[in-house]
Coordinates of C-alpha atoms and ligand atoms in Angstrom, one line a residue:
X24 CA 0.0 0.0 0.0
X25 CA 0.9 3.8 -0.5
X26 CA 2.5 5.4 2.9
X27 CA 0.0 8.6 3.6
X28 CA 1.7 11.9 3.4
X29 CA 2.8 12.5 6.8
X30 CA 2.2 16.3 6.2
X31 CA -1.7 15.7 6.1
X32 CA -1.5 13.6 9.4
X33 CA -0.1 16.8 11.1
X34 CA -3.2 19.1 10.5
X35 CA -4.4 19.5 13.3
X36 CA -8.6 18.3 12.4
X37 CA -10.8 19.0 8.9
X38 CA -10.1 21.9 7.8
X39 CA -12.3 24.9 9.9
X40 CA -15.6 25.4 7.9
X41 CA -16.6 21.9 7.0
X42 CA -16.2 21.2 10.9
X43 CA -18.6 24.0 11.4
X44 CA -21.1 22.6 8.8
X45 CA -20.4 19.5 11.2
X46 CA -21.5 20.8 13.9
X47 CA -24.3 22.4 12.3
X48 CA -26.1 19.6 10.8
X49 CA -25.4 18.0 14.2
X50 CA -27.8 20.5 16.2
X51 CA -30.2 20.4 13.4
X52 CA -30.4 16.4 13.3
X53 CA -31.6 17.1 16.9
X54 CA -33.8 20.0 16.7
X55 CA -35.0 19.5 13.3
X56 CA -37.8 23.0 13.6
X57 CA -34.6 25.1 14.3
X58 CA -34.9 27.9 11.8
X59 CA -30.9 28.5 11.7
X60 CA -29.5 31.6 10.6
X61 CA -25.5 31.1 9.5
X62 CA -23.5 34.2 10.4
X63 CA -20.7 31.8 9.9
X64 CA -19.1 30.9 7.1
X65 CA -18.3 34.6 4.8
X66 CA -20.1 33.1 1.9
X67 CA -22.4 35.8 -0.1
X68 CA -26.1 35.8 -0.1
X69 CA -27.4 38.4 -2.5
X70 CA -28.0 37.9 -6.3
X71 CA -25.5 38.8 -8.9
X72 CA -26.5 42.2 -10.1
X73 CA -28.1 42.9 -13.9
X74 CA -24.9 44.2 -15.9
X75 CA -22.7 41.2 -14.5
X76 CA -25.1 38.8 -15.2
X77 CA -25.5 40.3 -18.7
X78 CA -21.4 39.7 -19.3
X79 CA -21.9 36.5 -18.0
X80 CA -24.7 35.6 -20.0
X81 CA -23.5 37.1 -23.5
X82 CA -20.2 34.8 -22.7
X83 CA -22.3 31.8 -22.8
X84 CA -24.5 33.1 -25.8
X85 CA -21.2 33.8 -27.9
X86 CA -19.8 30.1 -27.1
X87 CA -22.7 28.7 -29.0
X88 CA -21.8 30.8 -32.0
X89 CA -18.8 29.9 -34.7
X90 CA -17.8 33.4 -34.3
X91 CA -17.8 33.6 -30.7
X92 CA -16.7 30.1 -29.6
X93 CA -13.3 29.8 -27.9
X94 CA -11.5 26.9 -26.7
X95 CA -8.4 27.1 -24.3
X96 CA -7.5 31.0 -23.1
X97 CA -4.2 32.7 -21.7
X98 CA -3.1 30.8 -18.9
X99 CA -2.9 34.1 -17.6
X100 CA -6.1 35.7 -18.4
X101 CA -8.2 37.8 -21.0
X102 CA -5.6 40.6 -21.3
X103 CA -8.4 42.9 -21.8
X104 CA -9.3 41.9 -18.2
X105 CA -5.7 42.2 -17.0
X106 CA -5.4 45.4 -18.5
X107 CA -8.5 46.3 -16.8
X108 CA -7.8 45.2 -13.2
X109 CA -4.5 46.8 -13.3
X110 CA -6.8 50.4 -14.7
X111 CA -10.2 50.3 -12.5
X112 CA -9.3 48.0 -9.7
X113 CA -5.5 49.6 -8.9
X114 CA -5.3 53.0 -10.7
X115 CA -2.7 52.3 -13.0
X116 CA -0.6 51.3 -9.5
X117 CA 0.4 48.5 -11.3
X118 CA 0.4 47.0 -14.9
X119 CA -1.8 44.7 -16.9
X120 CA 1.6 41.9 -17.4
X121 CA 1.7 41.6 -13.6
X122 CA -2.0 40.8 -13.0
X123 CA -2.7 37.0 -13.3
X124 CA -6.5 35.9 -13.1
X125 CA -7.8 33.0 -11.9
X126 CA -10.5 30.9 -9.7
X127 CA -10.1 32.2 -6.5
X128 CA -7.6 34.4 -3.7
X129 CA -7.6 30.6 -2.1
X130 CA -6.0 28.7 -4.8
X131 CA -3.9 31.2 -5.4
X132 CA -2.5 30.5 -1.6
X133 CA -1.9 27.0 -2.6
X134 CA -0.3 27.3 -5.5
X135 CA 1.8 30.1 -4.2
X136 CA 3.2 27.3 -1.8
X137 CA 3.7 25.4 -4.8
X138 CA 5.8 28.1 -6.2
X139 CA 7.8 28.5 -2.7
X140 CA 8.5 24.7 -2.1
X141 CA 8.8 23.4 1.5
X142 CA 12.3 24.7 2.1
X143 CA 10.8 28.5 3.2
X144 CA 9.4 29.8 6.9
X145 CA 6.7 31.3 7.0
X146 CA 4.7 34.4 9.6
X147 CA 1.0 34.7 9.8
X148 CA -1.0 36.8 11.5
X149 CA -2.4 35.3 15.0
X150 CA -5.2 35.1 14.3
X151 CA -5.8 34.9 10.1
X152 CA -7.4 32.8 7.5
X153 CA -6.8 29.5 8.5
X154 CA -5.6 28.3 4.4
X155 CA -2.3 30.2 5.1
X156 CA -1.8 27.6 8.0
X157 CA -2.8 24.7 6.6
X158 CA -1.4 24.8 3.1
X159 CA 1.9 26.0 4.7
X160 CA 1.4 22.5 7.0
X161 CA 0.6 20.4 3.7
X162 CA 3.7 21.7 1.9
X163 CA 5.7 20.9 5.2
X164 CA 7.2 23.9 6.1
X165 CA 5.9 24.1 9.4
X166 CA 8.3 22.3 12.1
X167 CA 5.4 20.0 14.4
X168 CA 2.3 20.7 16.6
X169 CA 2.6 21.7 19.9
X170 CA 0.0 20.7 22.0
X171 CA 0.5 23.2 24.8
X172 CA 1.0 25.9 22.8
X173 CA -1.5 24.9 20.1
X174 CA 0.7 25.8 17.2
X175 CA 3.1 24.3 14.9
X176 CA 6.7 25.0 16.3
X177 CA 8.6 26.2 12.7
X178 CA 5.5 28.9 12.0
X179 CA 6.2 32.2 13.3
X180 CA 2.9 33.6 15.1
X181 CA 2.4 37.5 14.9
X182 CA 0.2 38.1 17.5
X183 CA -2.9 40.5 16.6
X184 CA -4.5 41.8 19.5
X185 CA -6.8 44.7 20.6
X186 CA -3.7 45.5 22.7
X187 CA -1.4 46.0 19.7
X188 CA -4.4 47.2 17.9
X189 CA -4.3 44.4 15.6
X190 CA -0.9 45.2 14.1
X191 CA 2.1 42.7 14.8
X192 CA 4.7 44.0 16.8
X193 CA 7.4 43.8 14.5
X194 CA 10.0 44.7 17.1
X195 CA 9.8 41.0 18.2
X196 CA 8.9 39.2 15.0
X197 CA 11.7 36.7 14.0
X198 CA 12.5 36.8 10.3
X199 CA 11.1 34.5 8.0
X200 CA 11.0 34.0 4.2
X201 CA 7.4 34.4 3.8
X202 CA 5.0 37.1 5.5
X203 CA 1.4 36.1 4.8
X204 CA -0.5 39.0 6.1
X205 CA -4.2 39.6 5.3
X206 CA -6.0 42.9 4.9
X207 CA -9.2 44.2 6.1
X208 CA -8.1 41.1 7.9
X209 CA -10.3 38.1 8.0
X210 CA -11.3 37.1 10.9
X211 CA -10.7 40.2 13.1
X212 CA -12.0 42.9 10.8
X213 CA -9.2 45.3 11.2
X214 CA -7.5 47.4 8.4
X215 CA -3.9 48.6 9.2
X216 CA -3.2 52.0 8.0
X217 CA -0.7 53.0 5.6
X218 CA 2.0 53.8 8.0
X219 CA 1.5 50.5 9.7
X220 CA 1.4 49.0 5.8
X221 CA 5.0 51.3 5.3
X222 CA 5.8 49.8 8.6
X223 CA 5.7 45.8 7.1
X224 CA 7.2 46.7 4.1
X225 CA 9.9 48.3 5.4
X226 CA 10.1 44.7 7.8
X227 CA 10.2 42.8 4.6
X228 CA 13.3 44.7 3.1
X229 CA 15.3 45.0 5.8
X230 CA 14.6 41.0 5.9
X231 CA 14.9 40.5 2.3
X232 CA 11.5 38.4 2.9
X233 CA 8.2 38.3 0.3
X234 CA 4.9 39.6 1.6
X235 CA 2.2 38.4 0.4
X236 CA -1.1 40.3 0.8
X237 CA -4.3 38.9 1.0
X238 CA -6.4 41.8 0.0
X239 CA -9.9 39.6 -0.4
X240 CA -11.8 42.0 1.5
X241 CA -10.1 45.3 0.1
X242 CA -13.7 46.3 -1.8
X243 CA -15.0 46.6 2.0
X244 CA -12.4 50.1 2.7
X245 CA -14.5 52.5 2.4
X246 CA -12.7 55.3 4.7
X247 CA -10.6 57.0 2.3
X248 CA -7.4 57.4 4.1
X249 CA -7.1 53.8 4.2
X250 CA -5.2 51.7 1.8
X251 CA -6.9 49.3 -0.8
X252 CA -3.4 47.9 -2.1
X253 CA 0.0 47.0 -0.6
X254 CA 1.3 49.0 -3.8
X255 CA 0.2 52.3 -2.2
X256 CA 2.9 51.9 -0.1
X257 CA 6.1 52.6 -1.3
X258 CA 8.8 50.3 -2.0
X259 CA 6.1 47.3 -2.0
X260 CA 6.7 46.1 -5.4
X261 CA 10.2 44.8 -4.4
X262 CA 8.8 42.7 -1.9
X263 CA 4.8 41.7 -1.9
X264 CA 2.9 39.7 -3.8
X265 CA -0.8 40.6 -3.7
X266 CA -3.4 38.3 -4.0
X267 CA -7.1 39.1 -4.7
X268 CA -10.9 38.2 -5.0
X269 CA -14.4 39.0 -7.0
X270 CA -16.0 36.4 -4.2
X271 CA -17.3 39.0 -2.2
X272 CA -17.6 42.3 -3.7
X273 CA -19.5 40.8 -6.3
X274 CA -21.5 37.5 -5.5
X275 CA -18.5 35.3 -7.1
X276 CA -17.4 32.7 -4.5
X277 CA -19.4 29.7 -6.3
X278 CA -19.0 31.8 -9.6
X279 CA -15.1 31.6 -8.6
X280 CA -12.8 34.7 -10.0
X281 CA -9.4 36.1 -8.5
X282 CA -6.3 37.0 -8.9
X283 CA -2.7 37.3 -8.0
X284 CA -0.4 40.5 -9.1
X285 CA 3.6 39.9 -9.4
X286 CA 5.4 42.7 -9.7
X287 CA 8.0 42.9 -12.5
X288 CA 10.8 43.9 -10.3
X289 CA 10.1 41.3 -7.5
X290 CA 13.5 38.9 -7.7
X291 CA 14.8 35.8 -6.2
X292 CA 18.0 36.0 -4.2
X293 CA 19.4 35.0 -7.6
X294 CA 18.0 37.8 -9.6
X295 CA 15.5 35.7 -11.5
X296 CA 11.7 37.2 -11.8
X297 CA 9.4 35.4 -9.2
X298 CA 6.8 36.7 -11.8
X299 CA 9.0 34.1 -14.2
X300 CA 8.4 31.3 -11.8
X301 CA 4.6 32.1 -11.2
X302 CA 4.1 32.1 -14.8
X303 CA 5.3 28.6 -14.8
X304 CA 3.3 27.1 -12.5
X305 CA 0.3 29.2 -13.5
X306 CA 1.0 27.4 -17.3
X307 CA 1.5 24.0 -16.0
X308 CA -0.6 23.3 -13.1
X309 CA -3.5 26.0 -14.5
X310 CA -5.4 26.4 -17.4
X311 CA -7.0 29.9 -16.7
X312 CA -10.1 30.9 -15.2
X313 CA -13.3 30.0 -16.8
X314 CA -13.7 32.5 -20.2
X315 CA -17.5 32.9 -19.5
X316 CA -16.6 33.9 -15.7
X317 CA -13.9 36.2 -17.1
X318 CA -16.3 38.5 -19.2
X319 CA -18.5 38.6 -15.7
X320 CA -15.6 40.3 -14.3
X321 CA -15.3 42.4 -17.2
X322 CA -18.7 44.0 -16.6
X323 CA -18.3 44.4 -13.5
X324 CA -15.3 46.4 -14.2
X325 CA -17.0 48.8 -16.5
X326 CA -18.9 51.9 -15.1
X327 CA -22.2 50.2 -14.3
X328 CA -20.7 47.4 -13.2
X329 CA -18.5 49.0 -10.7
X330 CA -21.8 50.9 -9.3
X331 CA -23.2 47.5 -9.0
X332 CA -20.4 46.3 -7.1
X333 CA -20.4 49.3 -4.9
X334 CA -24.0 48.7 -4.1
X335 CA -23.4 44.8 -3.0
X336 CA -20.9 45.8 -0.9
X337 CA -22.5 48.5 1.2
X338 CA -25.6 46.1 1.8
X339 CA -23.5 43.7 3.8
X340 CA -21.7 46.8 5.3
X341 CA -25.4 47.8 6.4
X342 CA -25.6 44.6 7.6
X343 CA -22.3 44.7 9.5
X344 CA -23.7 48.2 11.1
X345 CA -27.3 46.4 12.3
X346 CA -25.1 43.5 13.8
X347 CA -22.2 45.5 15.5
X348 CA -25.2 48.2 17.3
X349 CA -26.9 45.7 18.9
X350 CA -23.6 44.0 20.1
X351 CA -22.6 47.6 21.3
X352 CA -25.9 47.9 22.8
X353 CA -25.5 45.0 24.9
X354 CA -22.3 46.3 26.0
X355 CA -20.1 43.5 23.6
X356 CA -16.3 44.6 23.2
X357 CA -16.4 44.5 19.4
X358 CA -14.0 44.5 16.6
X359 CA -14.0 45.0 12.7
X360 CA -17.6 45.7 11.0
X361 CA -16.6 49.1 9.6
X362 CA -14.5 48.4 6.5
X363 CA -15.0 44.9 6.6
X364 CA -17.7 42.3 6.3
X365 CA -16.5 40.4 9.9
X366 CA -17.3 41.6 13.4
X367 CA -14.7 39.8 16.2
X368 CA -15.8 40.1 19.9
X369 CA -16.1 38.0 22.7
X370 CA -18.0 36.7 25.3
X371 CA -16.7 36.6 28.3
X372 CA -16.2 33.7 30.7
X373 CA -16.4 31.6 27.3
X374 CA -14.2 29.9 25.4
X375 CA -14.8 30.2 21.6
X376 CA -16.0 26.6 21.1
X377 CA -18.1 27.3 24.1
X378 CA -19.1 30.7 22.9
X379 CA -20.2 29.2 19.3
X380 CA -22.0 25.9 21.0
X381 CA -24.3 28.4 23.4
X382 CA -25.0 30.7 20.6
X383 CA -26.2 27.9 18.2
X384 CA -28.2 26.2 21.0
X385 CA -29.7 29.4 22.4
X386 CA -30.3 31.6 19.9
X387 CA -30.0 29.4 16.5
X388 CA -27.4 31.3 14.8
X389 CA -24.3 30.0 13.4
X390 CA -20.9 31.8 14.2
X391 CA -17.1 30.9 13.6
X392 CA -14.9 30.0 16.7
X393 CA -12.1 32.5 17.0
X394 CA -9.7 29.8 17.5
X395 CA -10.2 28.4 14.3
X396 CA -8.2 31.3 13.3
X397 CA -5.0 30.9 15.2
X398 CA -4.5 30.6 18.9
X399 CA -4.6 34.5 19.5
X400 CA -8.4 33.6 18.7
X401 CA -9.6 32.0 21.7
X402 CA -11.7 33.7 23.4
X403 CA -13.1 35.1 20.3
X404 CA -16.1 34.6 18.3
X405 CA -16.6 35.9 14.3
X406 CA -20.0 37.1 13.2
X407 CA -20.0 37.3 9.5
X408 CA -22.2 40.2 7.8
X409 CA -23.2 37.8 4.7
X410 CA -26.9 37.7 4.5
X411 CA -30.6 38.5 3.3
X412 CA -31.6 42.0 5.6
X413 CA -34.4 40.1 6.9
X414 CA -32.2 37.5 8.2
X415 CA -29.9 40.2 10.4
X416 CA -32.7 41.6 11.6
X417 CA -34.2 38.2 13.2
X418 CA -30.3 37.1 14.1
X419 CA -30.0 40.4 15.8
X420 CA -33.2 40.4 17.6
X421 CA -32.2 36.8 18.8
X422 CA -28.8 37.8 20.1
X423 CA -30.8 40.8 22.1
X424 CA -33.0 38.2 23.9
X425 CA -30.3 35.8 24.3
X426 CA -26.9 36.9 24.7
X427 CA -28.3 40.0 27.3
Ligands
LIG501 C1 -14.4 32.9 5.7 O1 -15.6 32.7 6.1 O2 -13.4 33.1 6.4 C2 -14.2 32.8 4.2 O3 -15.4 33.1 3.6 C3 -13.8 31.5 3.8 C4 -13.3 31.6 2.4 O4 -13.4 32.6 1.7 O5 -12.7 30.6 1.9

């Protein structure tokens, strides 16, 4: 028989949201006329608005043409759409040759390990989106689980805390060749400013280490003085790596669209062009993102689209508003929910497992345990703003009666 890949034994359980679904379908086995609202997993609720869905639809339209049919694209992507990230979504920050599209910000993180073999280190964010983690364990470049400490002993933990306000103290952060670092992050809701975004980069050069920037959520920044891109910040293109979604602005995460940008001038040790690399995986383990998908995110890119996307994304902020006033109300020390879609608070006395088994008993609504997220996360419970209006509303009547 085949010897399992002792990498996989070494993650820790199934992976964070499946567990949840677990647990879920758990309660509801036992109280089958629960009416269960899920403020847990971030997965988008509201309809894909009319000019994306036209792109979308004239894609499919035009495949059953001669004219318009088209078989395998770029690896890389329609470079009408690359063009047109680098223009609407980035402000000419960055060019078209350094955007590469694909399925999803999450694949993107696995094949990024791909790209860095098992031979780098790594620092994530305590607490951050668990992928970073796990892939990172997969790969092998994480050293073994310690029990006591709950982490894997060759992973360098920055702690994000509301006593460092959610930025790592770099001061004490041990170098390592990668710095995964994710922003609005998910799950705590915070956005780092751009001082604190100068602060990382300069981290990274001193260090001579790659950043790379999660930036999922960056359609959620709606206060202007905050950066949307690590390339605001200067000096970033010799050392990040940005990697991006449509999941969330626009409705997109079973649609699946993303994206990763590589700057030209970000180099290996050796002087070679990571961008070289990526393109090289990206053209051997990749064979683009869907062509009808691609034309969605076309639209969405052009003037109506945008609007539209605007408009998604300031519903769940509404929705992030309704949640995060009735948690104040109730005198909740809350986090995040302004320029992101995830509130982070606790309750006290509680661990997060605990937290997350009360509030799905009591009040019916599903949450994420903080310590899903990292070990700076217990305590902690995520409430994610993805959902019909109607559906906050009752969730956030239920949290009144219950968690009072
Ligand atoms: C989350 O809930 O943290 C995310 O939605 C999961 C994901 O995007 O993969």
């Amino acid at each position: 028989m085949v010897k399992r890949n002792p990498n996989l034994a070494k993650l820790q359980s199934g992976y964070l949201f499946p567990e949840i679904e677990k647990r879920k379908k758990e309660f509801i086995s036992k109280n089958p006329n629960a009416k269960i609202i899920s403020l847990g997993i971030g997965d988008t609720t509201e309809p894909i608005t009319p000019r994306i869905v036209k792109g979308l639809s004239k894609a499919v339209s035009d495949l059953g043409t001669k004219e318009g049919y088209g078989g395998y694209g770029a690896e890389q992507g329609l470079s009408e759409l690359r063009e047109k990230i680098a223009a609407k979504l980035y402000n000419g920050l960055i060019q078209g040759n350094e955007v590469f599209v694909s399925d999803g910000a999450k694949p993107d993180t696995g094949r990024l390990q791909v790209l860095f073999g098992n031979k780098v280190t790594i620092a994530v964010q305590d607490p951050s989106y668990p992928v970073y983690v796990d892939s990172s364990v997969i790969l092998g470049q994480t050293g073994n689980y310690n029990e006591k400490s709950t982490n894997f002993d060759g992973i360098e933990y920055m702690k994000c805390n509301p006593q460092n306000d959610f930025f790592p103290d770099l001061a004490n952060t041990k170098r390592t060749d990668l710095i995964f670092f994710c922003n609005p992050n998910n799950p705590t809701g915070a956005v780092a400013t751009k001082e604190q975004l100068q602060q990382l980069v300069d981290f990274a050069r001193k260090n001579k280490s790659i950043i790379i920037y999660d930036s999922a959520y960056s359609q959620f920044i709606s206060d202007e003085n905050l950066p949307r891109s690590i390339y605001e910040v200067e000096g970033a293109k010799d050392v990040a790596i940005e990697i991006s979604s449509f999941s969330k602005s626009i409705g997109f995460t079973g649609v699946r669209l993303g994206l990763t940008i590589i700057p030209n001038q970000l180099k290996y040790e050796d002087g070679t062009q990571v961008r070289k690399d990526w393109n090289r995986i990206m053209t051997t383990i990749f064979n683009g993102a869907s062509n009808i998908v691609q034309h969605g995110g076309l639209a969405a890119l052009d003037n109506a689209g945008l609007k539209e996307m605007k408009q998604t994304v300031s519903y769940y902020l509404e929705n992030a508003r309704i949640i995060r006033k009735t948690l104040e109300k109730l005198g909740y020390e809350i986090y995040g929910g302004v320029n992101s879609p995830y509130i982070w608070t606790r309750i006290p006395g509680k661990n997060s497992w605990k937290a997350f088994e009360e509030i799905l008993n009591q009040a019916h609504i599903v949450t994420t345990p903080g310590v899903g997220f990292g070990p700076s996360g217990e305590g902690f419970i995520r409430f994610s703003a993805f959902g019909h209006r109607e559906d906050i509303k009752e969730a956030v009547k239920r949290i009144e009666e219950h968690l009072k």
